XYZ file of C-alpha atoms in Angstrom:
711
model
C 24.294 23.246 -29.239
C 27.312 24.887 -30.779
C 29.428 24.879 -27.571
C 33.149 24.378 -27.873
C 33.966 21.218 -25.898
C 37.181 22.886 -24.756
C 35.194 25.687 -23.123
C 32.612 23.629 -21.272
C 32.116 24.572 -17.612
C 34.292 22.388 -15.382
C 31.261 21.118 -13.502
C 28.682 20.627 -16.262
C 28.574 17.931 -18.942
C 27.942 18.864 -22.557
C 24.654 17.427 -23.848
C 24.843 16.717 -27.584
C 22.140 15.904 -30.140
C 23.649 13.900 -33.015
C 20.922 15.179 -35.382
C 22.008 18.789 -34.799
C 24.714 19.743 -37.378
C 26.852 21.675 -34.904
C 26.557 18.985 -32.229
C 27.380 16.370 -34.866
C 30.550 18.300 -35.695
C 31.543 18.365 -32.026
C 30.874 14.655 -31.699
C 33.001 13.937 -34.724
C 35.841 15.878 -33.168
C 35.490 13.986 -29.912
C 35.459 10.637 -31.746
C 38.634 11.626 -33.524
C 40.402 12.297 -30.205
C 42.125 9.054 -29.133
C 42.010 10.184 -25.485
C 38.211 10.376 -25.436
C 36.297 7.217 -24.499
C 32.770 6.514 -25.809
C 30.305 4.501 -23.708
C 26.902 3.799 -25.249
C 24.316 2.781 -22.622
C 21.204 3.310 -24.746
C 20.448 -0.259 -25.732
C 20.831 -1.666 -22.210
C 18.738 1.154 -20.697
C 15.942 0.651 -23.226
C 15.911 -3.042 -22.286
C 15.642 -2.005 -18.651
C 12.744 0.292 -19.549
C 10.932 -2.601 -21.282
C 11.248 -4.683 -18.097
C 9.492 -2.067 -15.996
C 6.071 -3.039 -14.618
C 3.266 -0.687 -15.692
C 5.682 1.575 -17.543
C 3.764 4.598 -18.860
C 3.884 5.729 -22.443
C 5.998 8.892 -22.221
C 5.962 9.556 -25.968
C 9.739 9.888 -26.221
C 11.454 7.953 -28.962
C 15.024 7.488 -30.196
C 15.028 11.054 -31.535
C 15.415 12.211 -27.919
C 18.606 10.153 -27.337
C 21.641 12.239 -26.424
C 25.407 11.967 -26.115
C 26.798 13.337 -22.836
C 30.376 14.615 -22.798
C 32.103 14.698 -19.390
C 35.308 16.729 -19.919
C 36.731 15.914 -16.485
C 36.285 12.215 -17.300
C 37.320 12.461 -20.946
C 34.285 10.294 -21.674
C 31.162 10.550 -23.828
C 28.115 8.523 -22.713
C 25.107 7.659 -24.903
C 21.782 7.901 -23.030
C 18.043 7.866 -23.760
C 16.201 11.190 -23.647
C 15.568 12.978 -20.343
C 12.022 11.674 -19.724
C 12.960 8.060 -20.435
C 16.151 8.391 -18.409
C 14.311 9.842 -15.416
C 11.548 7.255 -15.638
C 14.040 4.380 -15.511
C 16.300 5.872 -12.850
C 13.498 6.730 -10.446
C 11.286 3.702 -11.063
C 12.351 2.073 -7.815
C 11.043 5.100 -5.902
C 7.556 3.737 -6.475
C 5.457 3.663 -4.378
C 7.361 5.474 -1.657
C 6.939 8.338 -4.105
C 4.229 8.124 -6.730
C 4.912 9.336 -10.243
C 2.618 12.308 -9.643
C 4.583 13.185 -6.506
C 7.873 12.809 -8.349
C 6.629 15.162 -11.052
C 5.558 17.710 -8.462
C 8.903 17.575 -6.656
C 10.722 17.955 -9.989
C 9.397 21.534 -10.084
C 11.515 22.554 -7.073
C 14.783 24.458 -7.164
C 16.774 23.762 -4.010
C 19.791 25.734 -2.831
C 22.530 24.312 -0.597
C 25.045 26.663 0.982
C 28.152 24.909 2.264
C 29.401 21.758 0.570
C 30.994 19.799 3.377
C 27.816 18.501 4.991
C 25.976 20.019 2.011
C 27.635 17.635 -0.451
C 25.766 14.631 0.959
C 22.518 16.578 1.050
C 22.799 17.777 -2.542
C 23.715 14.330 -3.819
C 20.884 12.671 -1.909
C 18.397 15.230 -3.239
C 19.505 14.399 -6.775
C 19.657 10.680 -6.065
C 16.064 10.646 -4.836
C 14.870 12.914 -7.626
C 13.076 15.351 -5.336
C 14.218 18.467 -7.116
C 14.276 19.848 -10.643
C 17.307 22.092 -10.214
C 20.093 22.570 -7.679
C 22.008 25.658 -6.715
C 25.279 25.010 -4.865
C 27.585 27.451 -3.085
C 31.007 27.107 -1.445
C 34.166 29.136 -1.809
C 36.574 26.544 -0.410
C 38.512 23.780 -2.157
C 38.581 20.129 -1.162
C 41.356 19.299 1.279
C 42.382 15.801 2.234
C 40.886 16.312 5.695
C 37.476 16.911 4.070
C 37.445 13.385 2.689
C 36.440 11.969 6.055
C 32.862 13.094 5.290
C 32.760 14.347 1.693
C 32.275 11.485 -0.759
C 35.031 12.696 -3.059
C 38.318 11.162 -4.154
C 41.973 12.072 -4.179
C 41.431 13.454 -7.679
C 39.167 16.111 -6.129
C 41.744 17.578 -3.778
C 42.281 21.220 -4.737
C 38.959 21.419 -6.633
C 36.230 23.770 -5.463
C 33.807 21.902 -3.156
C 30.706 23.020 -5.053
C 32.277 21.898 -8.329
C 33.049 18.469 -6.836
C 29.406 18.131 -5.754
C 28.142 19.269 -9.162
C 30.351 16.805 -10.997
C 29.159 13.912 -8.863
C 25.556 14.860 -9.549
C 26.234 15.229 -13.271
C 27.603 11.694 -13.361
C 24.355 10.548 -11.728
C 21.936 12.633 -13.827
C 23.362 14.827 -16.562
C 19.928 16.268 -17.328
C 19.521 17.784 -13.842
C 20.466 21.501 -14.014
C 23.054 22.485 -11.410
C 24.233 26.052 -10.871
C 27.469 26.642 -8.946
C 28.486 29.694 -6.881
C 32.235 29.072 -6.588
C 32.741 32.271 -4.584
C 30.222 31.163 -2.007
C 27.436 33.430 -0.792
C 27.773 36.705 1.073
C 25.533 39.627 1.900
C 25.981 40.954 -1.643
C 25.051 37.724 -3.473
C 22.579 36.111 -1.081
C 19.532 37.666 -2.781
C 20.682 36.401 -6.165
C 21.245 32.930 -4.711
C 17.820 32.799 -3.045
C 15.831 34.164 -5.982
C 13.398 31.514 -7.198
C 14.341 28.896 -4.625
C 11.718 26.621 -3.097
C 13.963 25.775 -0.126
C 17.438 26.748 1.044
C 19.602 24.331 3.034
C 22.118 26.234 5.109
C 25.267 24.287 6.066
C 27.915 27.007 6.138
C 30.517 27.454 8.888
C 30.289 31.216 9.308
C 27.912 32.206 12.113
C 27.289 35.693 10.707
C 26.505 34.209 7.270
C 23.993 31.893 8.886
C 22.120 34.963 10.032
C 22.569 36.699 6.668
C 20.937 33.730 4.962
C 18.009 33.689 7.376
C 17.409 37.418 7.135
C 17.359 37.119 3.343
C 15.195 33.974 3.469
C 12.613 35.860 5.524
C 12.567 38.606 2.862
C 12.164 36.069 0.052
C 9.801 33.874 2.095
C 11.978 30.794 1.556
C 12.037 28.018 4.192
C 15.428 27.225 5.728
C 16.657 23.765 6.737
C 19.833 23.091 8.730
C 21.329 19.833 10.015
C 24.098 20.115 12.614
C 25.626 16.613 12.305
C 25.551 15.887 16.014
C 22.874 13.692 17.559
C 20.805 14.174 14.427
C 19.856 17.795 15.168
C 17.528 19.186 12.467
C 16.220 22.767 12.387
C 13.259 23.793 10.255
C 12.385 27.485 9.826
C 9.268 28.036 7.713
C 9.894 31.621 6.600
C 7.577 30.866 3.689
C 4.724 30.592 6.174
C 6.079 32.841 8.929
C 8.197 35.638 7.396
C 8.251 37.486 10.721
C 9.582 34.465 12.562
C 12.843 35.239 14.485
C 15.980 33.564 13.132
C 17.100 30.386 14.859
C 13.736 30.162 16.664
C 14.704 33.281 18.643
C 17.547 31.467 20.429
C 19.977 34.330 19.713
C 17.555 37.045 20.718
C 17.891 40.308 18.785
C 21.378 39.574 17.469
C 21.842 40.611 13.842
C 24.376 39.397 11.284
C 26.437 42.574 11.535
C 26.759 42.005 15.299
C 28.721 38.794 14.630
C 30.919 40.045 11.836
C 34.637 40.060 12.654
C 34.316 38.191 15.933
C 37.007 35.695 16.911
C 36.171 32.052 17.466
C 36.343 32.614 21.223
C 33.962 35.584 20.963
C 31.520 33.531 18.858
C 31.541 30.605 21.304
C 28.765 31.927 23.567
C 26.500 32.333 20.558
C 27.260 28.794 19.333
C 26.377 27.383 22.748
C 23.141 29.378 22.780
C 22.356 28.167 19.306
C 23.061 24.464 19.813
C 22.256 24.217 23.501
C 24.994 22.931 25.792
C 22.733 20.287 27.276
C 21.875 18.843 23.879
C 25.406 18.265 22.615
C 26.806 14.771 22.532
C 29.495 14.346 25.210
C 32.200 13.888 22.589
C 31.270 17.017 20.659
C 30.946 19.027 23.852
C 34.384 17.916 24.987
C 35.799 18.591 21.533
C 34.501 22.177 21.537
C 36.580 22.757 24.648
C 39.654 21.410 22.802
C 39.200 23.363 19.517
C 42.411 25.247 18.792
C 44.225 23.344 21.516
C 44.292 19.659 20.608
C 41.947 19.599 17.587
C 41.898 21.878 14.545
C 38.133 22.302 14.319
C 35.023 20.660 15.604
C 34.760 17.062 14.424
C 32.158 15.651 12.008
C 31.700 11.998 11.146
C 30.509 10.789 7.747
C 27.738 8.759 9.380
C 26.385 11.885 11.111
C 26.554 13.851 7.877
C 24.805 11.084 5.966
C 22.085 10.717 8.603
C 21.604 14.479 8.535
C 21.270 14.435 4.764
C 18.517 11.853 5.029
C 16.518 13.968 7.486
C 16.954 17.099 5.357
C 15.754 15.290 2.239
C 12.740 13.956 4.140
C 11.923 17.544 5.192
C 12.365 18.773 1.607
C 9.945 16.095 0.420
C 7.336 17.133 2.983
C 7.564 20.797 2.061
C 7.531 20.054 -1.653
C 4.426 17.859 -1.399
C 2.576 20.215 0.912
C 2.620 17.785 3.811
C 2.618 18.969 7.393
C 6.018 20.279 8.544
C 6.109 22.950 11.209
C 8.976 25.176 12.177
C 10.990 23.773 15.032
C 13.830 21.512 16.071
C 14.074 17.731 16.395
C 16.785 15.161 17.026
C 17.068 11.893 15.111
C 19.577 10.400 17.522
C 20.878 7.035 16.328
C 23.071 6.490 19.400
C 20.070 6.907 21.670
C 18.078 4.429 19.629
C 20.961 1.943 19.678
C 20.947 2.211 23.477
C 17.317 1.123 23.329
C 17.930 -2.085 21.377
C 15.644 -4.915 22.433
C 14.593 -8.289 21.144
C 11.551 -8.143 18.884
C 8.458 -9.982 20.070
C 8.540 -13.639 19.004
C 6.519 -14.833 16.031
C 4.725 -17.476 18.051
C 2.255 -19.694 16.247
C -1.311 -19.246 17.505
C -2.338 -21.899 20.016
C -5.829 -23.157 19.282
C -7.875 -24.773 21.987
C -9.740 -27.907 21.039
C -13.516 -27.613 21.060
C -15.178 -29.533 23.852
C -18.231 -31.478 22.586
C -21.412 -30.858 24.496
C -24.194 -33.344 24.977
C -27.214 -33.170 22.687
C -30.409 -32.516 24.591
C -32.912 -34.825 22.882
C -34.493 -34.699 19.426
C -35.494 -31.014 19.622
C -31.966 -30.095 20.742
C -30.608 -32.069 17.765
C -32.893 -30.136 15.413
C -31.752 -26.799 16.809
C -28.078 -27.843 16.693
C -28.451 -28.946 13.084
C -30.116 -25.615 12.198
C -27.196 -23.793 13.810
C -24.841 -25.731 11.506
C -26.231 -23.997 8.411
C -23.906 -21.827 6.289
C -24.080 -18.060 6.607
C -22.031 -15.094 5.400
C -18.951 -14.773 7.596
C -20.451 -17.523 9.784
C -22.364 -14.808 11.605
C -25.413 -17.089 12.089
C -27.911 -14.247 11.568
C -30.790 -15.916 13.319
C -32.135 -16.723 16.750
C -33.525 -20.168 17.604
C -36.357 -20.859 19.968
C -38.248 -24.031 20.785
C -41.827 -23.965 22.048
C -44.079 -26.849 23.074
C -44.951 -27.862 19.527
C -42.979 -25.418 17.365
C -39.474 -24.341 16.544
C -38.967 -20.706 15.544
C -35.990 -19.472 13.535
C -36.056 -15.667 13.436
C -33.842 -13.372 11.398
C -31.576 -11.381 13.740
C -30.770 -7.964 12.236
C -27.961 -7.338 14.745
C -25.831 -9.888 12.862
C -26.211 -8.144 9.511
C -23.434 -6.442 7.517
C -23.196 -3.816 4.793
C -23.197 -6.439 2.013
C -26.359 -7.967 3.465
C -28.568 -5.453 1.651
C -32.137 -5.526 2.914
C -31.221 -8.625 4.957
C -31.325 -10.675 1.758
C -28.161 -12.583 2.606
C -29.487 -13.196 6.105
C -32.700 -14.545 4.579
C -30.680 -16.966 2.424
C -28.837 -18.162 5.534
C -32.106 -18.486 7.443
C -33.535 -20.582 4.629
C -30.522 -22.910 4.818
C -30.999 -23.162 8.586
C -34.640 -24.107 8.064
C -33.645 -26.827 5.616
C -31.096 -28.186 8.118
C -33.741 -28.172 10.855
C -36.239 -30.032 8.680
C -33.649 -32.656 7.745
C -32.824 -33.255 11.433
C -36.522 -33.348 12.325
C -37.119 -35.945 9.613
C -34.224 -38.067 10.905
C -35.680 -37.940 14.436
C -39.253 -38.539 13.332
C -40.634 -35.172 14.466
C -40.995 -33.436 11.091
C -44.049 -31.303 10.522
C -45.057 -28.499 8.140
C -43.192 -25.170 8.015
C -43.864 -21.654 6.870
C -41.996 -18.388 6.378
C -43.607 -15.272 7.847
C -42.279 -11.938 6.592
C -42.874 -8.854 8.711
C -44.401 -5.581 7.631
C -42.994 -4.242 4.315
C -39.605 -2.647 4.856
C -39.171 -4.045 8.379
C -36.670 -6.622 7.169
C -37.965 -9.185 9.641
C -38.460 -12.813 8.704
C -39.524 -15.729 10.899
C -39.658 -19.424 10.044
C -42.049 -21.603 11.982
C -41.541 -25.375 12.029
C -44.327 -27.373 13.504
C -43.242 -30.549 15.251
C -44.985 -33.651 13.970
C -44.289 -37.342 13.510
C -43.144 -37.457 9.901
C -40.052 -39.533 9.138
C -39.467 -38.417 5.525
C -36.880 -40.929 4.346
C -35.844 -38.659 1.467
C -35.016 -35.741 3.739
C -33.552 -37.909 6.496
C -31.025 -39.214 3.992
C -29.360 -35.767 4.044
C -28.960 -35.674 7.838
C -25.426 -37.145 8.079
C -24.358 -35.054 5.077
C -25.737 -31.869 6.605
C -23.814 -32.521 9.803
C -20.614 -33.147 7.796
C -21.081 -30.131 5.512
C -18.106 -27.807 5.481
C -16.641 -24.812 3.671
C -13.452 -25.799 1.887
C -11.162 -22.937 0.810
C -8.274 -25.112 -0.310
C -6.794 -24.599 -3.776
C -8.333 -27.136 -6.118
C -6.849 -29.292 -8.830
C -8.692 -27.540 -11.633
C -9.907 -30.903 -12.982
C -13.040 -30.927 -15.109
C -16.301 -31.888 -13.448
C -17.025 -35.568 -13.696
C -19.680 -36.542 -16.213
C -23.207 -36.057 -14.966
C -22.262 -33.927 -11.948
C -23.652 -30.661 -13.275
C -26.879 -32.374 -14.345
C -27.259 -33.899 -10.889
C -26.785 -30.494 -9.227
C -29.268 -28.911 -11.594
C -31.798 -31.643 -10.806
C -31.331 -31.059 -7.080
C -31.892 -27.322 -7.486
C -34.955 -27.849 -9.676
C -36.481 -30.170 -7.074
C -36.216 -27.274 -4.616
C -37.781 -24.798 -7.028
C -34.453 -23.207 -8.002
C -31.901 -23.349 -10.816
C -28.144 -23.534 -11.207
C -26.192 -21.342 -13.629
C -22.584 -22.383 -14.035
C -19.356 -21.877 -15.945
C -17.181 -24.956 -16.328
C -14.856 -24.145 -19.252
C -11.397 -22.779 -18.504
C -11.980 -19.487 -20.339
C -15.189 -18.865 -18.367
C -13.530 -19.754 -15.089
C -10.656 -17.396 -15.879
C -13.103 -14.594 -16.579
C -14.912 -15.366 -13.312
C -11.587 -15.195 -11.523
C -11.003 -11.679 -12.871
C -14.511 -10.500 -12.004
C -14.586 -11.964 -8.501
C -11.064 -10.832 -7.620
C -11.937 -7.300 -8.777
C -14.930 -7.412 -6.461
C -12.694 -8.498 -3.579
C -10.337 -5.599 -4.272
C -13.264 -3.211 -3.819
C -14.133 -4.958 -0.566
C -10.619 -4.299 0.730
C -10.644 -0.665 -0.420
C -14.068 0.256 0.987
C -13.501 1.098 4.685
C -16.727 -0.330 6.119
C -16.583 -3.503 4.029
C -12.914 -3.936 4.951
C -13.571 -3.519 8.668
C -16.447 -6.003 8.565
C -14.375 -8.496 6.586
C -11.537 -8.465 9.134
C -14.073 -8.661 11.977
C -15.261 -11.995 10.584
C -11.867 -13.696 11.097
C -11.405 -15.448 14.431
C -8.121 -16.079 16.295
C -7.451 -18.145 19.451
C -8.146 -15.222 21.788
C -11.403 -14.303 20.009
C -14.931 -15.537 20.603
C -14.766 -18.819 18.646
C -18.505 -19.329 18.295
C -19.081 -16.963 15.378
C -16.955 -15.826 12.482
C -14.431 -17.671 10.340
C -11.697 -19.674 12.009
C -8.451 -18.226 10.586
C -7.149 -21.739 9.931
C -10.059 -22.392 7.613
C -8.758 -19.720 5.224
C -6.212 -22.370 4.144
C -3.558 -19.722 3.502
C -0.184 -20.685 2.073
C 2.937 -19.190 3.661
C 3.133 -16.362 1.165
C -0.590 -15.724 1.533
C -0.198 -15.514 5.315
C 2.492 -12.876 4.841
C 0.264 -10.908 2.472
C -2.701 -11.298 4.821
C -0.772 -9.843 7.735
C -0.028 -6.736 5.652
C -3.625 -6.404 4.447
C -4.891 -6.399 8.044
C -3.338 -2.938 8.425
C -5.948 -0.268 7.841
C -3.272 2.349 7.114
C -1.901 0.218 4.269
C -5.377 -0.106 2.796
C -5.903 3.645 3.128
C -2.667 4.235 1.229
C -3.691 1.857 -1.545
C -7.076 3.527 -1.663
C -5.457 6.937 -2.110
C -3.514 5.558 -5.081
C -6.512 3.720 -6.570
C -4.198 0.727 -6.331
C -4.417 -2.710 -4.789
C -4.702 -4.810 -7.946
C -3.263 -7.790 -6.015
C -5.835 -7.612 -3.221
C -8.125 -10.044 -5.000
C -5.342 -12.572 -5.662
C -6.488 -14.962 -2.924
C -9.954 -15.254 -4.442
C -8.660 -15.205 -8.011
C -6.213 -18.063 -7.375
C -8.893 -20.221 -5.801
C -11.410 -19.537 -8.541
C -8.808 -20.452 -11.177
C -8.254 -23.783 -9.386
C -11.992 -24.551 -9.538
C -13.846 -27.085 -11.587
C -16.930 -24.870 -11.768
C -18.366 -21.568 -10.590
C -22.053 -22.029 -9.903
C -24.847 -19.671 -8.899
C -28.024 -20.997 -7.292
C -30.864 -18.825 -8.608
C -34.610 -18.559 -8.148
C -37.321 -16.971 -10.242
C -38.624 -13.667 -8.956
C -38.820 -10.273 -10.620
C -39.282 -8.419 -7.323
C -38.156 -10.943 -4.710
C -39.262 -10.812 -1.091
C -37.265 -12.121 1.845
C -39.320 -15.298 1.749
C -38.093 -15.872 -1.815
C -34.498 -15.485 -0.669
C -35.181 -17.911 2.179
C -36.543 -20.509 -0.237
C -33.427 -19.901 -2.347
C -31.289 -20.511 0.755
C -32.955 -23.873 1.317
C -32.094 -24.771 -2.286
C -28.480 -23.657 -1.702
C -28.247 -26.026 1.273
C -29.529 -28.937 -0.810
C -27.186 -28.213 -3.737
C -24.225 -27.874 -1.351
C -24.893 -31.241 0.279
C -25.356 -32.906 -3.097
C -22.110 -31.418 -4.412
C -20.173 -32.821 -1.434
C -21.910 -36.169 -1.885
C -20.563 -36.171 -5.471
C -16.992 -35.682 -4.186
C -16.727 -31.918 -4.657
C -15.412 -29.306 -2.237
C -17.598 -26.209 -1.827
C -16.690 -22.632 -0.981
C -19.294 -19.854 -1.015
C -18.155 -16.642 -2.705
C -19.989 -13.408 -1.998
C -19.162 -10.680 -4.506
C -19.860 -7.227 -3.113
C -22.804 -6.755 -5.477
C -24.440 -10.147 -4.776
C -27.562 -8.787 -3.048
C -27.768 -5.383 -4.748
C -30.756 -4.918 -7.074
C -30.481 -1.247 -8.002
C -27.726 1.394 -8.411
C -28.675 3.171 -5.182
C -27.925 -0.006 -3.266
C -24.512 -0.308 -4.887
C -23.828 3.338 -3.996
C -24.783 2.636 -0.383
C -22.340 -0.281 -0.207
C -19.340 1.437 -1.775
C -19.860 5.044 -2.909
C -16.434 5.291 -4.563
C -16.921 2.175 -6.686
C -20.591 2.307 -7.679
C -20.009 2.299 -11.428
C -17.320 -0.367 -11.217
C -19.584 -2.627 -9.164
C -22.448 -2.149 -11.603
C -20.170 -3.163 -14.454
C -18.804 -6.196 -12.586
C -22.325 -7.292 -11.642
C -23.568 -7.063 -15.206
C -20.589 -8.911 -16.614
C -20.836 -11.652 -13.992
C -24.560 -12.219 -14.665
C -23.827 -12.311 -18.388
C -21.001 -14.800 -17.852
C -23.286 -17.163 -15.963
C -26.134 -16.418 -18.376
C -28.549 -15.577 -15.556
C -31.884 -14.500 -17.089
C -33.359 -11.175 -15.992
C -36.248 -12.899 -14.234
C -33.880 -14.907 -12.019
C -32.115 -13.755 -8.852
C -28.926 -15.168 -7.351
C -29.184 -16.655 -3.892
C -25.515 -17.562 -3.554
C -22.388 -18.235 -5.624
C -20.458 -21.455 -4.989
C -16.967 -22.447 -6.002
C -16.772 -26.179 -6.730
C -13.428 -27.945 -6.824
C -11.634 -31.213 -6.250
C -9.286 -30.754 -3.278
C -8.171 -32.329 -0.031
C -10.289 -32.011 3.105
C -10.552 -28.723 4.942
C -8.203 -28.196 7.886
C -10.932 -27.162 10.317
C -14.533 -26.111 10.420
C -15.605 -22.878 12.098
C -17.581 -23.276 15.304
C -21.154 -22.271 16.101
C -22.902 -20.631 19.009
C -24.223 -23.107 21.591
C -27.899 -24.005 21.486
C -29.500 -25.605 24.531
C -26.253 -27.273 25.498
C -25.750 -29.106 22.215
C -22.393 -29.748 20.619
C -21.232 -26.446 19.059
C -18.176 -27.731 17.170
C -18.549 -28.027 13.412
């Protein structure tokens, strides 16, 4: 750099590059001075950088390291280069401010006139990193009475206020440029001060200079912010958007700066009252204004008011810098008023769940219908209607219970097929089993009806499943991760084959881990796609909800930390924020953790190159049989529905989640490859199999002809 360390500005550090010959000479001289202390922070800060999560590659190596000489401290500090330094220092801003937002704000030059209240504002702007350069002005020196609100020290008494602010900022971030106007700002220098500013913060004491600044700001089209340090009064004047806007919102009428020049404090008082509004002053400030010059030297300011004001100014700077909505006007952020409104928060009462009241079963036909209603379905929406005639039972697909993931009612058809299997099992157990058929409506109508004729068959093989079908449950508990017992997978495959279907499974730890990644990524998309997210939350049932459809919240088997996360994810505004960041990598953690605890991930498939709803229904019957057999073999079963489960072409994926079409196509392909599903087979449902303790509760069902609806 070639600067003489003895001639460095008294508010700016000297930034030295040890590879530069002239800087190396200066460093050597500083090292030779026994009064100069050296503090090397580079190693510890690089360790801190390595600990950062998702730290970007900023392509800045050791060659960017610098030595920072603070003459007023007689100290030289070793630091990483400016990009690394900024990345580490502002890392904890994420995600209140994204990196892109931080970079945008770093392009702003902010000016602060007046360094009593302005000191806190300037320091907070630098602390938060919402500016790329600061311009500070004040002609006064620090007095002891200023240290009630200026965060200086006794060593600053007698030092120019703007210099004190600049030094404090330099000790926070030596790379942040700070320009100081030690003579303050007047009508002759105001244009120079405002040139190139994004925002000016006006905190000076002189009433005529307040108007001078606003008149110049209107010419330069620079917005003005002012915080009055009483009851949180913040003024915003968007001269960048409204250059013809009257100063001070027109509160002073046509008064110009020259009209206030040379007035005594008493003569200015009417203008101050007009400006601040007598009714809006806190009682203590209002009373103090009466006493100024009599019992108090000047109007009082508390550090807490100044600090609060700094926070509101910085928030306004951030809004302007990011192009967010911020109109001209006035607002109060009144802490005292809010403290007067203190109240107990609502209690975190545990939900009170009513016990289900069993209802009497109305004969064999009622038992068949009740058993059909016990079948599994996506979100426990029971997408069917049941009707008994003289010699038939009809189970009809009900489109009103469909969801976005139920493409072409394929998932509903799978559920209907499971309901038909349940009904046939119950009919066999009661000796009224007859033949059945699936009747699909006109092409594209999406309608499917199953007709079960009542007969006198007592199929012992089917009747054997009756108690198991009634006990069947979804178990979302975390499993032990133990390997499947010998012969289990073969037994499940045999069960599927007997129903005209197949099972495709992964049982090795590497495959299960890959499935966990793929299925959790799918869940993330479900959270971040508004319609899918709304439908997912609508499935969960609480004590005050209709308990006869949907998923009982207790059956989610959430741990305490998962409950906390779940409460946050039920906020649509949080999901919208994550969506705007393309974030939410942890949203699939619930599914990922459970898949990792599994003993197998299994898909029940059926052969069909262009499957109809009847094919999906037959697949659903096979799912029901495999599920019952898995539980009979000591396994817990949880259905998992990836977003792409029933999509067969890209247009269907686009209809489900337009923003994630390509990602879903990739996930679908990788999942099918992982399970080695042949192209001529179609998935009916994916099941997670695990060894775990019993489920806490089973979700209820809609009543059918007065039968017991608990399950």
